[in-house]
XYZ file of C-alpha atoms in Angstrom:
601
model
C -0.214 -28.918 18.238
C 0.255 -25.938 15.918
C 3.705 -25.123 14.570
C 5.723 -22.323 16.103
C 5.044 -19.055 14.239
C 7.725 -17.889 11.829
C 7.120 -14.254 12.818
C 5.913 -13.339 16.307
C 5.238 -9.814 17.555
C 4.407 -9.102 21.188
C 3.224 -5.802 22.665
C 4.703 -3.677 19.877
C 4.557 0.024 20.711
C 5.830 3.060 18.822
C 6.041 6.237 20.890
C 6.630 9.803 19.697
C 6.757 13.161 21.472
C 4.084 15.826 21.088
C 5.133 19.467 20.459
C 4.748 19.928 24.224
C 7.203 17.080 24.864
C 4.628 14.591 26.129
C 4.911 10.913 25.059
C 2.238 9.761 22.597
C 1.794 6.145 21.505
C 0.906 5.973 17.823
C 1.085 2.151 17.941
C -0.156 0.693 21.197
C 0.327 -2.918 22.296
C 0.023 -4.692 18.942
C 0.640 -8.472 18.947
C 0.328 -11.069 16.188
C 1.788 -14.319 14.804
C 2.460 -15.333 11.199
C 3.074 -18.948 10.191
C 5.769 -19.733 7.619
C 4.424 -19.185 4.116
C 1.412 -17.156 5.274
C 0.609 -13.521 4.541
C -0.848 -11.219 7.199
C -2.667 -8.122 5.960
C -2.655 -4.889 7.946
C -5.701 -2.815 7.029
C -7.259 0.419 8.221
C -7.701 4.060 7.303
C -4.866 6.519 6.772
C -3.269 7.149 10.163
C -4.286 3.762 11.578
C -0.655 2.694 12.025
C -0.370 0.158 9.177
C 2.853 1.442 7.651
C 4.290 2.436 11.047
C 3.977 -1.193 12.207
C 5.401 -2.554 8.957
C 8.416 -0.253 9.144
C 8.907 -1.048 12.846
C 9.391 -4.691 11.825
C 12.501 -3.463 10.008
C 13.638 -1.364 12.950
C 12.684 1.845 11.212
C 10.717 4.697 12.751
C 10.532 8.415 12.118
C 13.032 10.696 13.859
C 12.534 10.801 17.622
C 10.207 7.787 17.728
C 10.933 4.822 19.995
C 10.092 1.185 19.217
C 9.416 -1.180 22.123
C 8.145 -4.729 22.500
C 9.402 -8.063 21.192
C 9.798 -9.021 17.525
C 10.892 -12.524 16.509
C 11.695 -13.306 12.885
C 12.799 -16.871 12.220
C 15.274 -17.827 14.943
C 16.246 -14.257 15.847
C 14.538 -12.271 18.602
C 14.750 -8.500 18.991
C 13.633 -6.892 22.245
C 13.350 -3.372 23.574
C 14.216 -0.604 21.145
C 16.119 -3.162 19.031
C 16.023 -0.805 16.075
C 19.699 -0.960 15.219
C 19.704 -4.765 15.342
C 16.592 -5.021 13.195
C 18.008 -2.476 10.754
C 20.930 -4.830 10.111
C 18.437 -7.368 8.726
C 16.981 -4.997 6.099
C 17.451 -6.199 2.560
C 18.510 -9.633 3.760
C 16.228 -11.447 6.220
C 13.574 -8.718 6.128
C 12.815 -7.052 2.792
C 10.427 -4.390 1.550
C 8.277 -3.760 -1.547
C 7.279 -0.085 -1.680
C 4.219 1.569 -3.198
C 6.144 3.400 -5.915
C 8.683 1.193 -7.653
C 9.434 4.004 -10.112
C 10.780 6.108 -7.232
C 12.688 3.172 -5.719
C 14.790 2.275 -8.780
C 17.897 4.228 -9.789
C 17.143 5.534 -13.306
C 20.825 5.477 -14.327
C 21.449 1.769 -13.651
C 20.197 -1.332 -15.414
C 17.473 -3.225 -13.610
C 19.386 -6.503 -13.172
C 22.206 -4.724 -11.332
C 19.727 -3.328 -8.823
C 17.752 -6.558 -8.395
C 20.819 -8.654 -7.492
C 22.533 -5.958 -5.413
C 21.041 -7.056 -2.029
C 22.330 -10.618 -2.538
C 25.830 -9.315 -3.299
C 25.875 -6.832 -0.409
C 24.742 -9.438 2.129
C 26.842 -12.231 0.621
C 23.957 -14.634 0.120
C 25.025 -15.529 -3.434
C 27.742 -14.995 -6.014
C 27.015 -12.684 -8.936
C 26.359 -15.660 -11.229
C 24.074 -17.350 -8.695
C 22.191 -14.118 -8.059
C 21.649 -13.523 -11.791
C 20.347 -17.060 -12.276
C 18.003 -16.670 -9.302
C 16.832 -13.304 -10.637
C 15.908 -14.831 -14.001
C 13.943 -17.587 -12.255
C 12.098 -14.930 -10.238
C 11.377 -12.947 -13.421
C 9.829 -16.101 -14.898
C 7.797 -16.763 -11.746
C 6.559 -13.159 -11.775
C 5.371 -13.532 -15.401
C 7.660 -10.799 -16.712
C 8.155 -10.678 -20.500
C 11.510 -11.898 -21.841
C 12.809 -12.932 -18.395
C 16.335 -13.612 -19.663
C 16.810 -10.132 -21.136
C 14.427 -7.759 -19.329
C 17.059 -7.116 -16.666
C 19.298 -5.381 -19.204
C 16.800 -2.542 -19.576
C 16.652 0.727 -17.657
C 13.698 1.580 -15.367
C 12.278 4.221 -17.716
C 11.974 1.578 -20.449
C 9.519 -0.481 -18.385
C 5.871 -0.092 -17.412
C 4.660 0.569 -13.875
C 3.391 -2.983 -13.492
C 6.693 -4.441 -14.692
C 8.662 -2.248 -12.280
C 6.437 -3.307 -9.392
C 7.091 -6.979 -10.151
C 10.825 -6.330 -10.522
C 10.799 -4.725 -7.094
C 9.231 -7.907 -5.730
C 12.065 -9.867 -7.357
C 14.572 -7.588 -5.613
C 12.831 -8.251 -2.291
C 12.950 -12.038 -2.814
C 16.500 -12.283 -4.182
C 18.017 -12.992 -0.723
C 15.372 -15.619 0.134
C 14.208 -13.555 3.121
C 12.340 -14.695 6.219
C 9.844 -11.835 5.919
C 8.678 -9.690 2.989
C 6.767 -6.475 3.670
C 4.444 -5.299 0.877
C 3.499 -1.640 1.475
C 0.490 -0.728 -0.739
C 2.301 -2.195 -3.795
C -0.669 -1.954 -6.197
C -2.320 1.304 -5.057
C -0.829 3.380 -7.881
C -1.663 0.839 -10.622
C -4.707 0.779 -12.870
C -7.101 -2.139 -12.501
C -5.876 -4.319 -15.379
C -2.231 -3.928 -14.378
C -3.186 -4.545 -10.741
C -4.695 -7.924 -11.639
C -1.492 -9.018 -13.394
C 0.686 -7.855 -10.493
C -1.537 -9.478 -7.844
C -1.524 -12.772 -9.741
C 2.258 -12.635 -10.044
C 2.736 -11.709 -6.379
C 0.464 -14.452 -5.091
C 2.060 -17.096 -7.309
C 5.623 -16.253 -6.321
C 4.818 -15.899 -2.592
C 3.252 -19.375 -2.620
C 6.062 -20.945 -4.678
C 8.882 -19.339 -2.689
C 7.219 -20.153 0.637
C 7.672 -16.530 1.649
C 6.154 -15.108 4.817
C 4.614 -11.707 4.231
C 3.037 -8.632 5.759
C 0.742 -6.908 3.261
C -0.204 -3.287 4.008
C -3.331 -2.012 2.259
C -6.508 -0.006 2.719
C -8.271 -2.026 -0.002
C -10.096 -5.040 1.415
C -10.796 -6.476 -2.035
C -7.063 -6.577 -2.794
C -6.295 -8.024 0.637
C -8.843 -10.791 0.022
C -6.702 -12.029 -2.879
C -3.316 -11.910 -1.138
C -3.655 -12.630 2.571
C -4.387 -15.574 4.857
C -5.051 -13.464 7.967
C -6.246 -9.883 8.501
C -5.327 -7.504 11.309
C -7.733 -4.534 11.431
C -6.155 -1.380 12.881
C -7.585 1.911 14.046
C -5.487 4.654 15.650
C -2.629 2.291 16.381
C -4.652 -0.407 18.143
C -5.973 -3.789 17.006
C -9.732 -3.830 16.444
C -10.062 -7.311 14.977
C -7.848 -10.219 13.915
C -9.017 -13.315 12.072
C -8.828 -15.262 8.836
C -9.617 -13.356 5.657
C -12.829 -15.285 5.104
C -14.042 -14.687 8.671
C -13.371 -10.943 8.494
C -15.132 -10.611 5.132
C -18.137 -12.778 5.980
C -18.645 -12.396 9.746
C -16.872 -9.265 11.037
C -17.310 -8.741 14.766
C -16.148 -5.129 15.145
C -18.177 -2.084 14.075
C -15.080 -0.423 12.605
C -14.434 -3.468 10.408
C -18.021 -3.258 9.183
C -17.444 0.409 8.306
C -14.399 -0.550 6.213
C -16.382 -3.261 4.439
C -19.256 -0.880 3.695
C -16.834 1.648 2.199
C -15.024 -0.913 0.038
C -17.412 -0.403 -2.873
C -18.957 3.076 -2.715
C -22.682 3.582 -3.293
C -23.539 7.277 -3.217
C -26.496 8.063 -0.959
C -26.938 11.692 -2.049
C -29.763 12.069 -4.558
C -28.649 12.492 -8.158
C -30.022 15.777 -9.510
C -32.158 15.905 -12.617
C -29.956 17.080 -15.454
C -31.628 19.519 -17.806
C -31.848 18.443 -21.427
C -30.645 21.067 -23.855
C -27.479 22.645 -25.151
C -24.374 21.216 -23.481
C -22.459 23.396 -21.065
C -19.064 22.033 -22.140
C -18.340 20.527 -25.561
C -15.174 18.716 -26.606
C -15.267 18.237 -30.361
C -12.845 16.252 -32.527
C -9.885 16.906 -30.250
C -6.430 15.659 -31.191
C -3.590 16.348 -28.763
C -0.135 15.149 -27.835
C 3.285 16.134 -26.593
C 6.527 17.181 -28.245
C 7.195 19.160 -31.438
C 4.357 19.643 -33.953
C 5.130 18.627 -37.563
C 4.012 20.448 -40.715
C 0.809 18.398 -40.788
C -0.135 19.532 -37.281
C 0.651 16.199 -35.616
C 2.436 16.017 -32.276
C 5.612 13.946 -32.032
C 3.924 11.872 -29.317
C 0.174 11.834 -30.076
C -2.135 10.975 -27.170
C -5.726 11.883 -28.119
C -7.338 11.032 -31.459
C -10.665 12.610 -32.465
C -12.118 12.707 -28.937
C -15.647 14.108 -28.664
C -17.885 14.399 -25.590
C -20.430 16.779 -24.073
C -21.222 17.717 -20.473
C -24.594 19.213 -19.582
C -25.141 21.832 -16.903
C -25.045 20.063 -13.531
C -24.109 16.725 -15.128
C -21.284 14.374 -14.162
C -19.386 12.588 -16.925
C -16.795 9.973 -16.005
C -13.757 9.176 -18.142
C -12.098 5.824 -17.463
C -9.202 3.860 -18.879
C -5.804 2.458 -18.012
C -2.707 4.545 -17.400
C -1.697 6.073 -20.724
C -5.225 6.073 -22.153
C -5.326 9.886 -22.349
C -7.694 10.615 -19.451
C -5.573 13.310 -17.809
C -4.687 14.761 -21.206
C -8.403 15.407 -21.802
C -8.523 17.407 -18.557
C -5.369 19.338 -19.482
C -6.825 20.262 -22.875
C -10.125 21.423 -21.352
C -8.297 23.470 -18.703
C -6.067 25.098 -21.333
C -2.887 23.579 -19.918
C -2.255 21.766 -23.215
C -3.300 23.188 -26.567
C -4.906 20.617 -28.893
C -3.400 20.128 -32.339
C -6.933 19.927 -33.773
C -10.506 20.224 -32.546
C -12.209 22.651 -30.185
C -13.354 23.042 -26.592
C -16.477 25.199 -26.174
C -18.177 26.613 -23.087
C -21.852 27.526 -23.504
C -21.367 27.286 -27.265
C -18.432 29.735 -27.282
C -15.104 28.264 -28.480
C -12.330 28.688 -25.920
C -8.785 29.701 -26.782
C -6.618 26.565 -27.007
C -4.058 27.798 -24.475
C -4.517 29.188 -20.977
C -3.000 32.602 -21.711
C -5.606 33.256 -24.424
C -8.594 32.838 -22.103
C -10.313 35.573 -20.123
C -10.359 35.581 -16.327
C -14.083 34.824 -16.430
C -13.480 31.769 -18.627
C -10.749 30.610 -16.255
C -13.098 31.012 -13.300
C -15.828 28.889 -14.868
C -13.572 25.837 -15.404
C -11.513 24.642 -12.436
C -9.334 21.556 -12.018
C -8.677 19.425 -8.932
C -5.494 17.387 -9.223
C -4.841 13.919 -7.804
C -2.018 14.866 -5.456
C -3.071 17.578 -3.017
C 0.460 17.659 -1.574
C 1.702 19.040 -4.895
C -1.334 21.202 -5.699
C -1.386 23.078 -2.365
C 1.404 25.490 -1.379
C 3.069 24.050 1.756
C 4.293 27.511 2.832
C 0.772 28.956 3.074
C -2.042 28.334 5.522
C -5.365 26.957 4.316
C -6.886 30.420 4.798
C -4.210 32.011 2.602
C -4.671 29.394 -0.133
C -8.442 29.853 -0.288
C -8.291 33.616 0.252
C -5.998 34.046 -2.736
C -8.590 32.438 -5.035
C -11.363 34.626 -3.595
C -9.250 37.723 -4.147
C -8.203 36.778 -7.699
C -11.671 35.930 -9.028
C -14.005 37.961 -6.825
C -11.878 40.810 -5.466
C -12.703 39.964 -1.850
C -10.328 40.835 0.995
C -10.243 41.483 4.745
C -13.260 40.386 6.778
C -15.185 39.513 3.633
C -12.433 37.113 2.545
C -12.225 35.545 6.017
C -15.980 35.030 5.967
C -15.674 33.474 2.502
C -12.975 31.078 3.736
C -15.162 30.072 6.699
C -18.098 29.404 4.358
C -15.917 27.287 2.061
C -14.632 25.202 4.968
C -18.197 24.680 6.157
C -19.167 23.659 2.622
C -16.545 20.894 2.586
C -17.342 19.800 6.170
C -14.135 21.043 7.828
C -13.950 23.099 11.053
C -13.207 26.819 10.758
C -9.990 26.394 12.772
C -8.418 24.557 9.819
C -7.930 27.968 8.154
C -4.919 28.701 10.380
C -3.176 25.390 9.709
C -0.694 24.506 6.995
C -1.246 21.551 4.712
C 1.404 19.369 6.366
C -0.745 19.469 9.508
C -3.721 17.902 7.707
C -4.643 14.301 6.904
C -4.840 13.068 3.313
C -8.624 13.374 3.276
C -8.531 16.885 4.752
C -5.968 18.002 2.171
C -8.111 16.688 -0.662
C -11.126 18.571 0.736
C -9.060 21.786 0.810
C -7.937 21.010 -2.749
C -11.616 20.807 -3.713
C -12.445 23.996 -1.763
C -9.768 25.851 -3.721
C -11.654 24.998 -6.919
C -15.051 25.810 -5.366
C -13.791 29.239 -4.260
C -13.946 30.362 -7.893
C -17.667 29.410 -8.058
C -17.101 27.425 -11.262
C -19.599 25.865 -13.638
C -17.371 22.837 -14.325
C -14.851 21.066 -12.101
C -12.321 18.710 -13.688
C -11.576 15.974 -11.116
C -8.361 14.167 -12.097
C -8.032 10.926 -10.069
C -9.048 12.839 -6.920
C -9.817 9.708 -4.861
C -7.251 7.187 -6.142
C -4.690 7.868 -3.374
C -7.252 7.851 -0.536
C -8.277 4.986 1.721
C -11.741 3.480 1.293
C -13.473 5.329 4.131
C -12.043 8.732 3.152
C -12.759 8.016 -0.531
C -16.410 7.291 0.227
C -16.672 10.542 2.212
C -15.151 12.576 -0.653
C -17.528 10.975 -3.176
C -20.500 11.740 -0.927
C -19.303 15.339 -0.653
C -18.930 15.669 -4.436
C -22.467 14.345 -4.923
C -23.880 16.764 -2.328
C -22.066 19.756 -3.851
C -23.381 18.832 -7.263
C -26.921 18.663 -5.907
C -26.667 21.887 -3.882
C -24.574 24.055 -6.230
C -25.456 22.646 -9.653
C -21.775 22.245 -10.546
C -20.862 19.864 -13.396
C -18.011 17.342 -13.195
C -15.623 15.772 -15.644
C -14.525 12.926 -13.374
C -11.378 11.053 -14.397
C -10.509 7.693 -12.867
C -9.158 4.230 -13.635
C -11.712 2.724 -11.222
C -15.036 2.039 -12.935
C -16.750 1.283 -9.594
C -15.950 4.786 -8.333
C -17.121 6.401 -11.574
C -20.383 4.433 -11.551
C -21.027 5.651 -8.001
C -20.943 9.330 -9.005
C -21.483 9.884 -12.724
C -24.487 9.928 -15.074
C -22.501 9.083 -18.195
C -19.260 7.156 -18.685
C -16.748 7.501 -21.523
C -14.141 4.761 -22.012
C -10.800 5.764 -23.545
C -8.184 3.386 -24.895
C -4.890 4.829 -26.140
C -6.501 8.200 -26.764
C -9.551 6.913 -28.644
C -13.117 6.831 -27.340
C -14.125 3.166 -27.638
C -17.406 3.342 -25.707
C -19.758 5.847 -24.107
C -23.170 5.622 -22.513
C -25.302 6.319 -19.475
C -24.209 4.726 -16.200
C -26.969 2.103 -16.240
C -25.817 0.744 -19.611
C -22.654 -0.528 -17.887
C -24.661 -2.838 -15.607
C -24.901 -5.564 -18.257
C -23.445 -6.341 -21.709
C -22.974 -5.553 -24.527
C -19.633 -3.899 -23.820
C -16.623 -3.071 -25.929
C -14.064 -5.871 -25.323
C -11.803 -3.345 -23.590
C -14.619 -2.149 -21.301
C -15.285 -5.792 -20.516
C -11.640 -6.162 -19.468
C -11.851 -3.090 -17.206
C -15.041 -4.290 -15.504
C -13.761 -7.828 -14.966
C -10.491 -6.502 -13.485
C -12.093 -4.747 -10.486
C -11.295 -6.969 -7.456
C -14.267 -8.379 -5.573
C -14.686 -8.969 -1.846
C -14.249 -12.739 -1.979
C -11.152 -14.849 -1.515
C -11.489 -16.913 -4.704
C -11.977 -13.966 -7.085
C -8.392 -13.813 -8.366
C -8.364 -17.560 -9.027
C -11.364 -17.184 -11.316
C -9.920 -14.236 -13.227
C -7.495 -15.647 -15.732
C -5.109 -13.353 -17.508
C -6.737 -12.123 -20.687
C -7.103 -14.716 -23.410
C -4.398 -14.622 -26.041
C -5.152 -12.158 -28.806
C -5.110 -13.525 -32.383
C -3.326 -10.377 -33.613
C -0.938 -9.881 -30.688
C 1.949 -9.258 -33.102
C 0.028 -6.837 -35.316
C 1.703 -3.439 -35.512
C -0.600 -0.814 -34.032
C -2.114 1.495 -36.649
C -4.070 4.735 -36.136
C -6.405 3.566 -38.915
C -7.432 0.394 -37.062
C -8.936 -0.297 -33.658
C -6.161 0.445 -31.144
C -7.232 -2.534 -29.033
C -6.676 -5.120 -31.790
C -3.252 -6.340 -30.524
C -4.835 -7.168 -27.125
C -8.345 -8.147 -28.216
C -9.216 -11.830 -27.667
C -12.217 -11.618 -30.036
C -10.700 -9.743 -32.988
C -12.073 -10.833 -36.382
C -9.664 -11.845 -39.141
C -10.276 -9.901 -42.321
C -12.025 -7.061 -40.468
C -10.251 -5.894 -37.337
C -6.813 -6.249 -38.925
C -7.676 -4.428 -42.166
C -10.420 -1.821 -41.587
C -11.337 0.812 -38.982
C -14.216 -0.225 -36.687
C -17.681 1.330 -37.034
C -19.365 3.188 -34.164
C -22.388 1.056 -33.272
C -25.389 2.288 -31.278
C -26.579 -0.430 -28.906
C -30.214 -0.984 -27.934
C -29.515 0.271 -24.394
C -28.238 3.554 -25.817
C -24.488 3.153 -25.376
C -22.230 3.526 -28.418
C -19.440 1.007 -29.015
C -16.548 1.314 -31.475
C -16.307 -2.300 -32.641
C -16.672 -4.615 -35.643
C -18.651 -7.062 -33.507
C -22.436 -6.710 -33.746
C -24.534 -6.230 -30.609
C -25.752 -9.835 -30.543
C -22.169 -11.123 -30.751
C -21.010 -8.878 -27.896
C -23.879 -10.154 -25.725
C -23.118 -13.807 -26.525
C -19.562 -13.375 -25.256
C -21.005 -13.237 -21.719
C -22.446 -16.491 -20.355
């Protein structure tokens, strides 16, 4: 006979009111069980009800919403609306790990004070006991210097460290249920691996019961025991992780699986060989005051060079802090380089935005990651797009309205969207409008800065398909920035790898199908989660680097302190040469091609 579930949910419903006052169920009759020590994943597209269900388990719902059904956590049962009773368990028996730890921590208080605070508020431990437990959690979560890291402030820590510290805060009261709400979505792939390994280890060791919210099936495969597939607030499928991945029974689940690793179906256009459309030559850039030698106080880019042909798509990948977005800012004129040039059709562009002509501005457009910030919430979609048409093309009145309708048709949105404001749109719709705003200028080059990283897998695949179709139909070129090499390989002809502002590898997409790779590129490729449950077990944290304590120098390879294959007497004393591989990719490394190939069994 199976053990009684540690968490049991029966007929959970969340009901809101429409603008007309009619009841609308956004979560409808959801039921599930979780055994002690197991993790249940909630997956589905944006708007499927994942986060709504997770928050309902804590008795939280948006203003005016009503929670009904039965929720049992441990030996406590909550029936009916039960919100107030459930809310009393937050931070104690039921805890929460949010997507953005940086936003969750108070920047003015030391980390240890915030991690132990729930235990002190709920009286589950004395201050001394809570501190000792916190240190043990820091060790379990593989945080550096576990005995002293708590004395630091949030801004002194990386995103991955903050995410693990938030998990420690959630576990400090030894809760019955931990809710993980997209906790790795905002992290780059290498950091995500470290965080996932730490999460899984500590959940197993602590015997925690968890609900893991995600739209990424590959991530879920590493963390969960069971999967609940949701669509529009209803359950479409529920089974073990292995069964869902290998033998899905619902068509919607199959759609999610197909979108997990995008493969663009739109034909890739033939790129003309000739003079590049956009040239970035020897660019150095950074932030802060510039010294007498022309160096920024906080340098980011060092001697970056790349070319983009007319109608081509060049991807730029790397971890957070590698300089990807800074490249886009320099090209767009939002940040003046301290050295080097950006040229369009062979004509050097002014370093700063205010020195460029309106025609030059029109030809290079940028699409930012967060459409919520990029689009004016006070304006309708028609006003946002019409303003661009008026500024660059002088169109107004009926001509502008016709132009807006054509743009919406181009991005596969209905004409009626023009009268709606952005807060009335889904995440995917907002990103399409964000793209339409750039297309309204009729540019030659679009700079796409992490435009799909915040989208669920199905919406991401649709946006990538749209970008490929627009490139084919309009001949627009892309500089596509991402930390996800799988996404870049799906869209781009050429890929440039940046590490700490230096180009360490570049080559055509097909050269990334097999080694040789730069050791850093190898790390990026091996860090992309795969759709199998044992993947994380087989991916050990990166081998120890022989020069881990070497002080980073601009004259040496920037990757030396992390490189597991650095060569004594070369990598630690001399700058690496740029080597041209047989396949055509160039690699900045002391290792010869044959050595780089031998590193892969």
